[in-house]
Amino acid sequence: MKRLFSGVKPTGDLHLGNYLGAIKQWVEMQDGYEAIYGIVDYHAMTATYDPKELEEYVFKCCCNYLACGLDPEKSILMIQSQVPLHTELTWFLNCLTPVSWLERVPTFKDKVQQQADNINLGLLDYPVLMAADIIIYKAEVVPVGEDQLPHLELAREIIRRFTSQFGEVFPEPQAIMGKVRRIKGLDGSEKMGKSLNNCIYLYETKEEIWAKISKAVTDPARIKKSDPGNPDICNIFSLHKMLSTQEVQDKVVEGCRGATIGCIECKRWLTDAMDEELSPIREKYFYYMERPEEVSEIFTDGNKKAAALAEQTMQEVYGKIGLKYKFLGKR
Ligand code: TRP
């Protein structure tokens, strides 16, 4: 089985976009790959953050991983900072990576605009740390969203440099993109995310989901129920396609185009489908939230397994890069 690595940055509570866009596929991939799923807290430090909040988000992220169906019997579940070799490998990779490559990365250019008051070196180095996350486990497969593809390309370029200067250690990882490329938020235009307040959190109750969905943007040309609508441009329908049965989807298309159902009805059906998908996750999430010892045990074990793999790779790396000093004996 091929090795796989992916991770989520714990900068907030996980939402439907994280689930449909990433974690749901991760759950399915557990059987076909030797998967390692990380909570990449070092990456979360590249924006101004509150230390207490970081700890909270990491813990909640652990609970969400388990609630969504990531299974410690099948996969390694770990927290990046608890395997500090990631940062050690990053240092070696830093010394191989031209600054000009990093300055060209689109996410870096975006951040320069978005957080002009905190353009720190970590932000520039973000893709190198991400490359280290992947290659320290010799992962060959990396499920990511579209916005991460330039990072993967960069990781491959860094590996090629490493290989040509020091020899073969790392396979070049391939990005795998899920069926769902981009999940728009309830505003119907931007990517679903916490910062824009356009998301549904995985812990939200049916009532809370309804409160948000009922206000969500639909086909703007449809003002009254008697106006025929166009599901193809309505974000509520694109959510139906990810969550509702074919039968419900057909009912929506027919009723919307034929102006026999209103947006409210369509949104009720979406809320039902969403609640059906999320309620088992919600239940398990609160189960784990109340059992920090159980969560701790699972992730401590995952961290240990990950650390053992990372250590193996690093021994190979030390040998190649000249840090296995014979005069000191065994490292
Ligand atoms: N940069 C990724 C994101 O924002 C998170 C991430 C960090 C990651 N390291 C990774 C994803 C390694 C895949 C593999 O989504």
GROMACS .gro file of C-alpha atoms and ligand atoms in nm:
model
  346
    1MET     CA    1   0.000   0.000   0.000
    2LYS     CA    2   0.118   0.349  -0.078
    3ARG     CA    3   0.189   0.590   0.203
    4LEU     CA    4  -0.035   0.898   0.227
    5PHE     CA    5  -0.005   1.220   0.426
    6SER     CA    6  -0.247   1.506   0.470
    7GLY     CA    7  -0.333   1.758   0.737
    8VAL     CA    8  -0.557   2.037   0.852
    9LYS     CA    9  -0.438   2.362   1.003
   10PRO     CA   10  -0.606   2.411   1.343
   11THR     CA   11  -0.698   2.777   1.318
   12GLY     CA   12  -1.066   2.734   1.404
   13ASP     CA   13  -1.347   2.484   1.442
   14LEU     CA   14  -1.388   2.240   1.154
   15HIS     CA   15  -1.676   2.309   0.920
   16LEU     CA   16  -1.872   2.145   0.642
   17GLY     CA   17  -1.621   2.268   0.383
   18ASN     CA   18  -1.337   2.088   0.563
   19TYR     CA   19  -1.551   1.777   0.586
   20LEU     CA   20  -1.688   1.755   0.232
   21GLY     CA   21  -1.373   1.894   0.073
   22ALA     CA   22  -1.121   1.685   0.260
   23ILE     CA   23  -1.195   1.468   0.560
   24LYS     CA   24  -1.475   1.266   0.401
   25GLN     CA   25  -1.232   1.152   0.129
   26TRP     CA   26  -0.965   1.085   0.387
   27VAL     CA   27  -1.200   0.847   0.564
   28GLU     CA   28  -1.258   0.656   0.241
   29MET     CA   29  -0.886   0.646   0.161
   30GLN     CA   30  -0.794   0.479   0.489
   31ASP     CA   31  -0.852   0.134   0.343
   32GLY     CA   32  -0.646   0.179   0.028
   33TYR     CA   33  -0.347   0.362   0.173
   34GLU     CA   34  -0.115   0.359   0.468
   35ALA     CA   35  -0.243   0.697   0.578
   36ILE     CA   36  -0.103   0.951   0.821
   37TYR     CA   37  -0.333   1.238   0.911
   38GLY     CA   38  -0.179   1.531   1.094
   39ILE     CA   39  -0.304   1.834   1.275
   40VAL     CA   40  -0.052   2.086   1.149
   41ASP     CA   41  -0.020   2.322   1.441
   42TYR     CA   42   0.321   2.462   1.342
   43HIS     CA   43   0.152   2.593   1.028
   44ALA     CA   44  -0.115   2.761   1.240
   45MET     CA   45   0.157   2.974   1.400
   46THR     CA   46   0.226   3.168   1.080
   47ALA     CA   47  -0.064   3.401   1.162
   48THR     CA   48  -0.102   3.596   1.486
   49TYR     CA   49  -0.263   3.355   1.732
   50ASP     CA   50  -0.362   3.313   2.093
   51PRO     CA   51  -0.178   3.023   2.266
   52LYS     CA   52  -0.480   2.914   2.469
   53GLU     CA   53  -0.699   2.921   2.162
   54LEU     CA   54  -0.447   2.715   1.966
   55GLU     CA   55  -0.459   2.440   2.227
   56GLU     CA   56  -0.837   2.444   2.219
   57TYR     CA   57  -0.851   2.421   1.842
   58VAL     CA   58  -0.600   2.137   1.834
   59PHE     CA   59  -0.804   1.940   2.087
   60LYS     CA   60  -1.130   2.007   1.902
   61CYS     CA   61  -0.963   1.910   1.577
   62CYS     CA   62  -0.858   1.578   1.735
   63CYS     CA   63  -1.220   1.521   1.841
   64ASN     CA   64  -1.345   1.610   1.495
   65TYR     CA   65  -1.099   1.376   1.323
   66LEU     CA   66  -1.229   1.088   1.534
   67ALA     CA   67  -1.592   1.197   1.501
   68CYS     CA   68  -1.568   1.207   1.121
   69GLY     CA   69  -1.446   0.849   1.112
   70LEU     CA   70  -1.068   0.871   1.097
   71ASP     CA   71  -0.976   0.547   1.264
   72PRO     CA   72  -0.660   0.498   1.471
   73GLU     CA   73  -0.677   0.124   1.393
   74LYS     CA   74  -0.633   0.200   1.024
   75SER     CA   75  -0.439   0.526   1.010
   76ILE     CA   76  -0.182   0.717   1.208
   77LEU     CA   77  -0.343   1.023   1.367
   78MET     CA   78  -0.086   1.271   1.489
   79ILE     CA   79  -0.010   1.628   1.586
   80GLN     CA   80   0.271   1.786   1.386
   81SER     CA   81   0.451   1.967   1.671
   82GLN     CA   82   0.468   1.643   1.870
   83VAL     CA   83   0.705   1.507   1.606
   84PRO     CA   84   0.955   1.795   1.608
   85LEU     CA   85   1.171   1.624   1.345
   86HIS     CA   86   0.938   1.792   1.095
   87THR     CA   87   1.105   2.121   1.179
   88GLU     CA   88   1.453   1.973   1.175
   89LEU     CA   89   1.399   1.839   0.825
   90THR     CA   90   1.256   2.178   0.730
   91TRP     CA   91   1.589   2.336   0.817
   92PHE     CA   92   1.779   2.111   0.576
   93LEU     CA   93   1.519   2.174   0.309
   94ASN     CA   94   1.544   2.549   0.371
   95CYS     CA   95   1.907   2.532   0.277
   96LEU     CA   96   1.811   2.374  -0.056
   97THR     CA   97   1.529   2.609  -0.144
   98PRO     CA   98   1.588   2.935  -0.330
   99VAL     CA   99   1.398   3.224  -0.172
  100SER     CA  100   1.280   3.324  -0.519
  101TRP     CA  101   1.079   2.999  -0.547
  102LEU     CA  102   0.896   3.082  -0.227
  103GLU     CA  103   0.826   3.443  -0.317
  104ARG     CA  104   0.640   3.319  -0.624
  105VAL     CA  105   0.397   3.096  -0.432
  106PRO     CA  106   0.040   3.227  -0.480
  107THR     CA  107  -0.070   3.163  -0.119
  108PHE     CA  108   0.229   3.368   0.002
  109LYS     CA  109   0.135   3.655  -0.227
  110ASP     CA  110  -0.223   3.638  -0.095
  111LYS     CA  111  -0.102   3.649   0.265
  112VAL     CA  112   0.112   3.953   0.194
  113GLN     CA  113  -0.214   4.128   0.105
  114GLN     CA  114  -0.429   3.973   0.379
  115GLN     CA  115  -0.195   4.007   0.678
  116ALA     CA  116   0.026   4.297   0.580
  117ASP     CA  117   0.099   4.364   0.949
  118ASN     CA  118   0.255   4.021   0.999
  119ILE     CA  119   0.453   3.903   0.699
  120ASN     CA  120   0.681   3.674   0.895
  121LEU     CA  121   0.948   3.437   0.772
  122GLY     CA  122   0.734   3.138   0.867
  123LEU     CA  123   0.478   3.248   0.615
  124LEU     CA  124   0.737   3.244   0.339
  125ASP     CA  125   0.866   2.909   0.463
  126TYR     CA  126   0.520   2.755   0.493
  127PRO     CA  127   0.550   2.538   0.179
  128VAL     CA  128   0.891   2.405   0.288
  129LEU     CA  129   0.748   2.290   0.621
  130MET     CA  130   0.463   2.133   0.428
  131ALA     CA  131   0.712   1.952   0.205
  132ALA     CA  132   0.886   1.822   0.518
  133ASP     CA  133   0.551   1.698   0.659
  134ILE     CA  134   0.502   1.486   0.353
  135ILE     CA  135   0.849   1.357   0.277
  136ILE     CA  136   0.955   1.277   0.631
  137TYR     CA  137   0.710   0.984   0.593
  138LYS     CA  138   0.810   0.924   0.229
  139ALA     CA  139   0.445   0.977   0.142
  140GLU     CA  140   0.364   0.927  -0.223
  141VAL     CA  141   0.008   1.049  -0.218
  142VAL     CA  142  -0.128   1.375  -0.079
  143PRO     CA  143  -0.500   1.451  -0.096
  144VAL     CA  144  -0.538   1.829  -0.104
  145GLY     CA  145  -0.758   2.106  -0.238
  146GLU     CA  146  -0.681   2.298  -0.553
  147ASP     CA  147  -0.521   2.588  -0.365
  148GLN     CA  148  -0.246   2.356  -0.239
  149LEU     CA  149  -0.124   2.234  -0.577
  150PRO     CA  150   0.156   2.492  -0.607
  151HIS     CA  151   0.284   2.373  -0.268
  152LEU     CA  152   0.297   2.016  -0.392
  153GLU     CA  153   0.480   2.124  -0.707
  154LEU     CA  154   0.733   2.303  -0.491
  155ALA     CA  155   0.776   1.996  -0.272
  156ARG     CA  156   0.860   1.795  -0.582
  157GLU     CA  157   1.113   2.053  -0.695
  158ILE     CA  158   1.280   2.050  -0.355
  159ILE     CA  159   1.301   1.671  -0.365
  160ARG     CA  160   1.461   1.681  -0.710
  161ARG     CA  161   1.727   1.914  -0.575
  162PHE     CA  162   1.784   1.692  -0.276
  163THR     CA  163   1.811   1.385  -0.495
  164SER     CA  164   2.055   1.542  -0.738
  165GLN     CA  165   2.279   1.676  -0.463
  166PHE     CA  166   2.262   1.400  -0.203
  167GLY     CA  167   2.102   1.097  -0.362
  168GLU     CA  168   1.778   0.906  -0.355
  169VAL     CA  169   1.583   0.916  -0.029
  170PHE     CA  170   1.244   1.062  -0.109
  171PRO     CA  171   0.982   0.959  -0.362
  172GLU     CA  172   0.806   1.247  -0.540
  173PRO     CA  173   0.457   1.284  -0.395
  174GLN     CA  174   0.147   1.312  -0.612
  175ALA     CA  175  -0.144   1.538  -0.526
  176ILE     CA  176  -0.483   1.377  -0.535
  177MET     CA  177  -0.779   1.607  -0.568
  178GLY     CA  178  -1.116   1.503  -0.433
  179LYS     CA  179  -1.436   1.489  -0.631
  180VAL     CA  180  -1.537   1.810  -0.463
  181ARG     CA  181  -1.306   2.086  -0.573
  182ARG     CA  182  -1.435   2.397  -0.408
  183ILE     CA  183  -1.719   2.435  -0.163
  184LYS     CA  184  -1.876   2.773  -0.169
  185GLY     CA  185  -2.004   2.923   0.154
  186LEU     CA  186  -2.357   3.035   0.236
  187ASP     CA  187  -2.287   3.369   0.067
  188GLY     CA  188  -2.289   3.173  -0.257
  189SER     CA  189  -1.967   3.329  -0.382
  190GLU     CA  190  -1.659   3.276  -0.163
  191LYS     CA  191  -1.496   2.951  -0.053
  192MET     CA  192  -1.657   2.821   0.266
  193GLY     CA  193  -1.442   2.919   0.562
  194LYS     CA  194  -1.444   3.045   0.916
  195SER     CA  195  -1.302   3.387   0.842
  196LEU     CA  196  -1.593   3.491   0.619
  197ASN     CA  197  -1.861   3.362   0.853
  198ASN     CA  198  -2.021   3.171   0.566
  199CYS     CA  199  -1.987   2.818   0.700
  200ILE     CA  200  -2.171   2.547   0.890
  201TYR     CA  201  -1.966   2.406   1.177
  202LEU     CA  202  -1.966   2.031   1.231
  203TYR     CA  203  -2.101   2.072   1.583
  204GLU     CA  204  -2.406   2.280   1.489
  205THR     CA  205  -2.754   2.151   1.569
  206LYS     CA  206  -3.032   2.119   1.315
  207GLU     CA  207  -3.188   2.442   1.443
  208GLU     CA  208  -2.858   2.625   1.406
  209ILE     CA  209  -2.812   2.481   1.057
  210TRP     CA  210  -3.160   2.594   0.960
  211ALA     CA  211  -3.101   2.944   1.096
  212LYS     CA  212  -2.801   2.978   0.863
  213ILE     CA  213  -2.940   2.796   0.559
  214SER     CA  214  -3.264   2.991   0.568
  215LYS     CA  215  -3.066   3.311   0.518
  216ALA     CA  216  -2.827   3.168   0.258
  217VAL     CA  217  -2.796   3.322  -0.088
  218THR     CA  218  -2.986   3.150  -0.374
  219ASP     CA  219  -3.036   3.228  -0.742
  220PRO     CA  220  -3.055   3.610  -0.723
  221ALA     CA  221  -3.290   3.631  -1.023
  222ARG     CA  222  -3.555   3.435  -0.836
  223ILE     CA  223  -3.747   3.678  -0.618
  224LYS     CA  224  -4.093   3.525  -0.580
  225LYS     CA  225  -4.194   3.160  -0.569
  226SER     CA  226  -4.368   3.207  -0.907
  227ASP     CA  227  -4.036   3.300  -1.072
  228PRO     CA  228  -3.876   2.993  -1.227
  229GLY     CA  229  -3.528   2.945  -1.082
  230ASN     CA  230  -3.202   2.810  -1.218
  231PRO     CA  231  -3.051   2.538  -0.997
  232ASP     CA  232  -2.729   2.539  -1.198
  233ILE     CA  233  -2.632   2.878  -1.060
  234CYS     CA  234  -2.779   2.828  -0.714
  235ASN     CA  235  -2.535   2.736  -0.439
  236ILE     CA  236  -2.812   2.568  -0.240
  237PHE     CA  237  -2.845   2.321  -0.524
  238SER     CA  238  -2.470   2.260  -0.539
  239LEU     CA  239  -2.491   2.168  -0.170
  240HIS     CA  240  -2.787   1.939  -0.248
  241LYS     CA  241  -2.566   1.762  -0.502
  242MET     CA  242  -2.316   1.683  -0.230
  243LEU     CA  243  -2.565   1.585   0.038
  244SER     CA  244  -2.908   1.486  -0.094
  245THR     CA  245  -3.031   1.168  -0.260
  246GLN     CA  246  -3.083   1.166  -0.636
  247GLU     CA  247  -3.455   1.166  -0.573
  248VAL     CA  248  -3.446   1.488  -0.374
  249GLN     CA  249  -3.213   1.646  -0.628
  250ASP     CA  250  -3.458   1.563  -0.908
  251LYS     CA  251  -3.746   1.709  -0.706
  252VAL     CA  252  -3.547   2.029  -0.655
  253VAL     CA  253  -3.458   2.069  -1.022
  254GLU     CA  254  -3.812   2.009  -1.135
  255GLY     CA  255  -3.978   2.221  -0.867
  256CYS     CA  256  -3.732   2.510  -0.899
  257ARG     CA  257  -3.736   2.528  -1.278
  258GLY     CA  258  -4.113   2.482  -1.285
  259ALA     CA  259  -4.168   2.732  -1.002
  260THR     CA  260  -4.371   2.478  -0.805
  261ILE     CA  261  -4.153   2.488  -0.496
  262GLY     CA  262  -4.012   2.793  -0.320
  263CYS     CA  263  -3.657   2.844  -0.195
  264ILE     CA  264  -3.774   2.786   0.160
  265GLU     CA  265  -3.893   2.437   0.081
  266CYS     CA  266  -3.573   2.358  -0.106
  267LYS     CA  267  -3.372   2.486   0.189
  268ARG     CA  268  -3.573   2.270   0.430
  269TRP     CA  269  -3.480   1.962   0.229
  270LEU     CA  270  -3.117   2.068   0.229
  271THR     CA  271  -3.126   2.118   0.605
  272ASP     CA  272  -3.270   1.766   0.646
  273ALA     CA  273  -2.996   1.616   0.432
  274MET     CA  274  -2.724   1.813   0.606
  275ASP     CA  275  -2.849   1.717   0.948
  276GLU     CA  276  -2.862   1.354   0.847
  277GLU     CA  277  -2.499   1.366   0.736
  278LEU     CA  278  -2.377   1.570   1.032
  279SER     CA  279  -2.577   1.441   1.328
  280PRO     CA  280  -2.372   1.120   1.379
  281ILE     CA  281  -2.054   1.329   1.354
  282ARG     CA  282  -2.191   1.582   1.600
  283GLU     CA  283  -2.283   1.311   1.846
  284LYS     CA  284  -1.939   1.151   1.834
  285TYR     CA  285  -1.774   1.491   1.854
  286PHE     CA  286  -1.941   1.566   2.186
  287TYR     CA  287  -1.860   1.213   2.302
  288TYR     CA  288  -1.487   1.279   2.250
  289MET     CA  289  -1.502   1.635   2.380
  290GLU     CA  290  -1.610   1.489   2.714
  291ARG     CA  291  -1.335   1.225   2.712
  292PRO     CA  292  -1.002   1.403   2.681
  293GLU     CA  293  -0.813   1.101   2.826
  294GLU     CA  294  -0.935   0.878   2.546
  295VAL     CA  295  -0.840   1.139   2.286
  296SER     CA  296  -0.502   1.185   2.449
  297GLU     CA  297  -0.431   0.814   2.440
  298ILE     CA  298  -0.516   0.785   2.072
  299PHE     CA  299  -0.307   1.082   1.964
  300THR     CA  300  -0.015   1.000   2.194
  301ASP     CA  301  -0.001   0.660   2.031
  302GLY     CA  302  -0.027   0.813   1.683
  303ASN     CA  303   0.248   1.064   1.763
  304LYS     CA  304   0.476   0.779   1.872
  305LYS     CA  305   0.415   0.578   1.557
  306ALA     CA  306   0.473   0.885   1.341
  307ALA     CA  307   0.790   0.973   1.533
  308ALA     CA  308   0.932   0.625   1.474
  309LEU     CA  309   0.879   0.655   1.098
  310ALA     CA  310   1.022   1.008   1.093
  311GLU     CA  311   1.327   0.894   1.289
  312GLN     CA  312   1.395   0.620   1.034
  313THR     CA  313   1.387   0.865   0.746
  314MET     CA  314   1.606   1.114   0.932
  315GLN     CA  315   1.874   0.851   0.996
  316GLU     CA  316   1.893   0.804   0.622
  317VAL     CA  317   1.898   1.180   0.568
  318TYR     CA  318   2.179   1.237   0.823
  319GLY     CA  319   2.389   0.983   0.638
  320LYS     CA  320   2.332   1.153   0.303
  321ILE     CA  321   2.381   1.512   0.409
  322GLY     CA  322   2.695   1.460   0.614
  323LEU     CA  323   2.560   1.481   0.968
  324LYS     CA  324   2.646   1.129   1.076
  325TYR     CA  325   2.982   1.215   1.226
  326LYS     CA  326   3.195   0.903   1.252
  327PHE     CA  327   3.418   1.055   1.519
  328LEU     CA  328   3.117   1.084   1.749
  329GLY     CA  329   3.002   0.727   1.702
  330LYS     CA  330   2.643   0.618   1.647
  331ARG     CA  331   2.389   0.896   1.619
  332TRP     N1  332  -0.126   2.374   0.383
  332TRP     C1  333  -0.232   2.279   0.404
  332TRP     C2  334  -0.365   2.357   0.403
  332TRP     O1  335  -0.370   2.472   0.438
  332TRP     C3  336  -0.217   2.206   0.533
  332TRP     C4  337  -0.096   2.118   0.531
  332TRP     C5  338   0.021   2.135   0.600
  332TRP     C6  339  -0.080   1.998   0.456
  332TRP     N2  340   0.106   2.034   0.573
  332TRP     C7  341   0.048   1.949   0.485
  332TRP     C8  342  -0.163   1.932   0.366
  332TRP     C9  343   0.098   1.833   0.423
  332TRP    C10  344  -0.114   1.816   0.305
  332TRP    C11  345   0.014   1.769   0.333
  332TRP     O2  346  -0.467   2.296   0.372
   0.00000   0.00000   0.00000
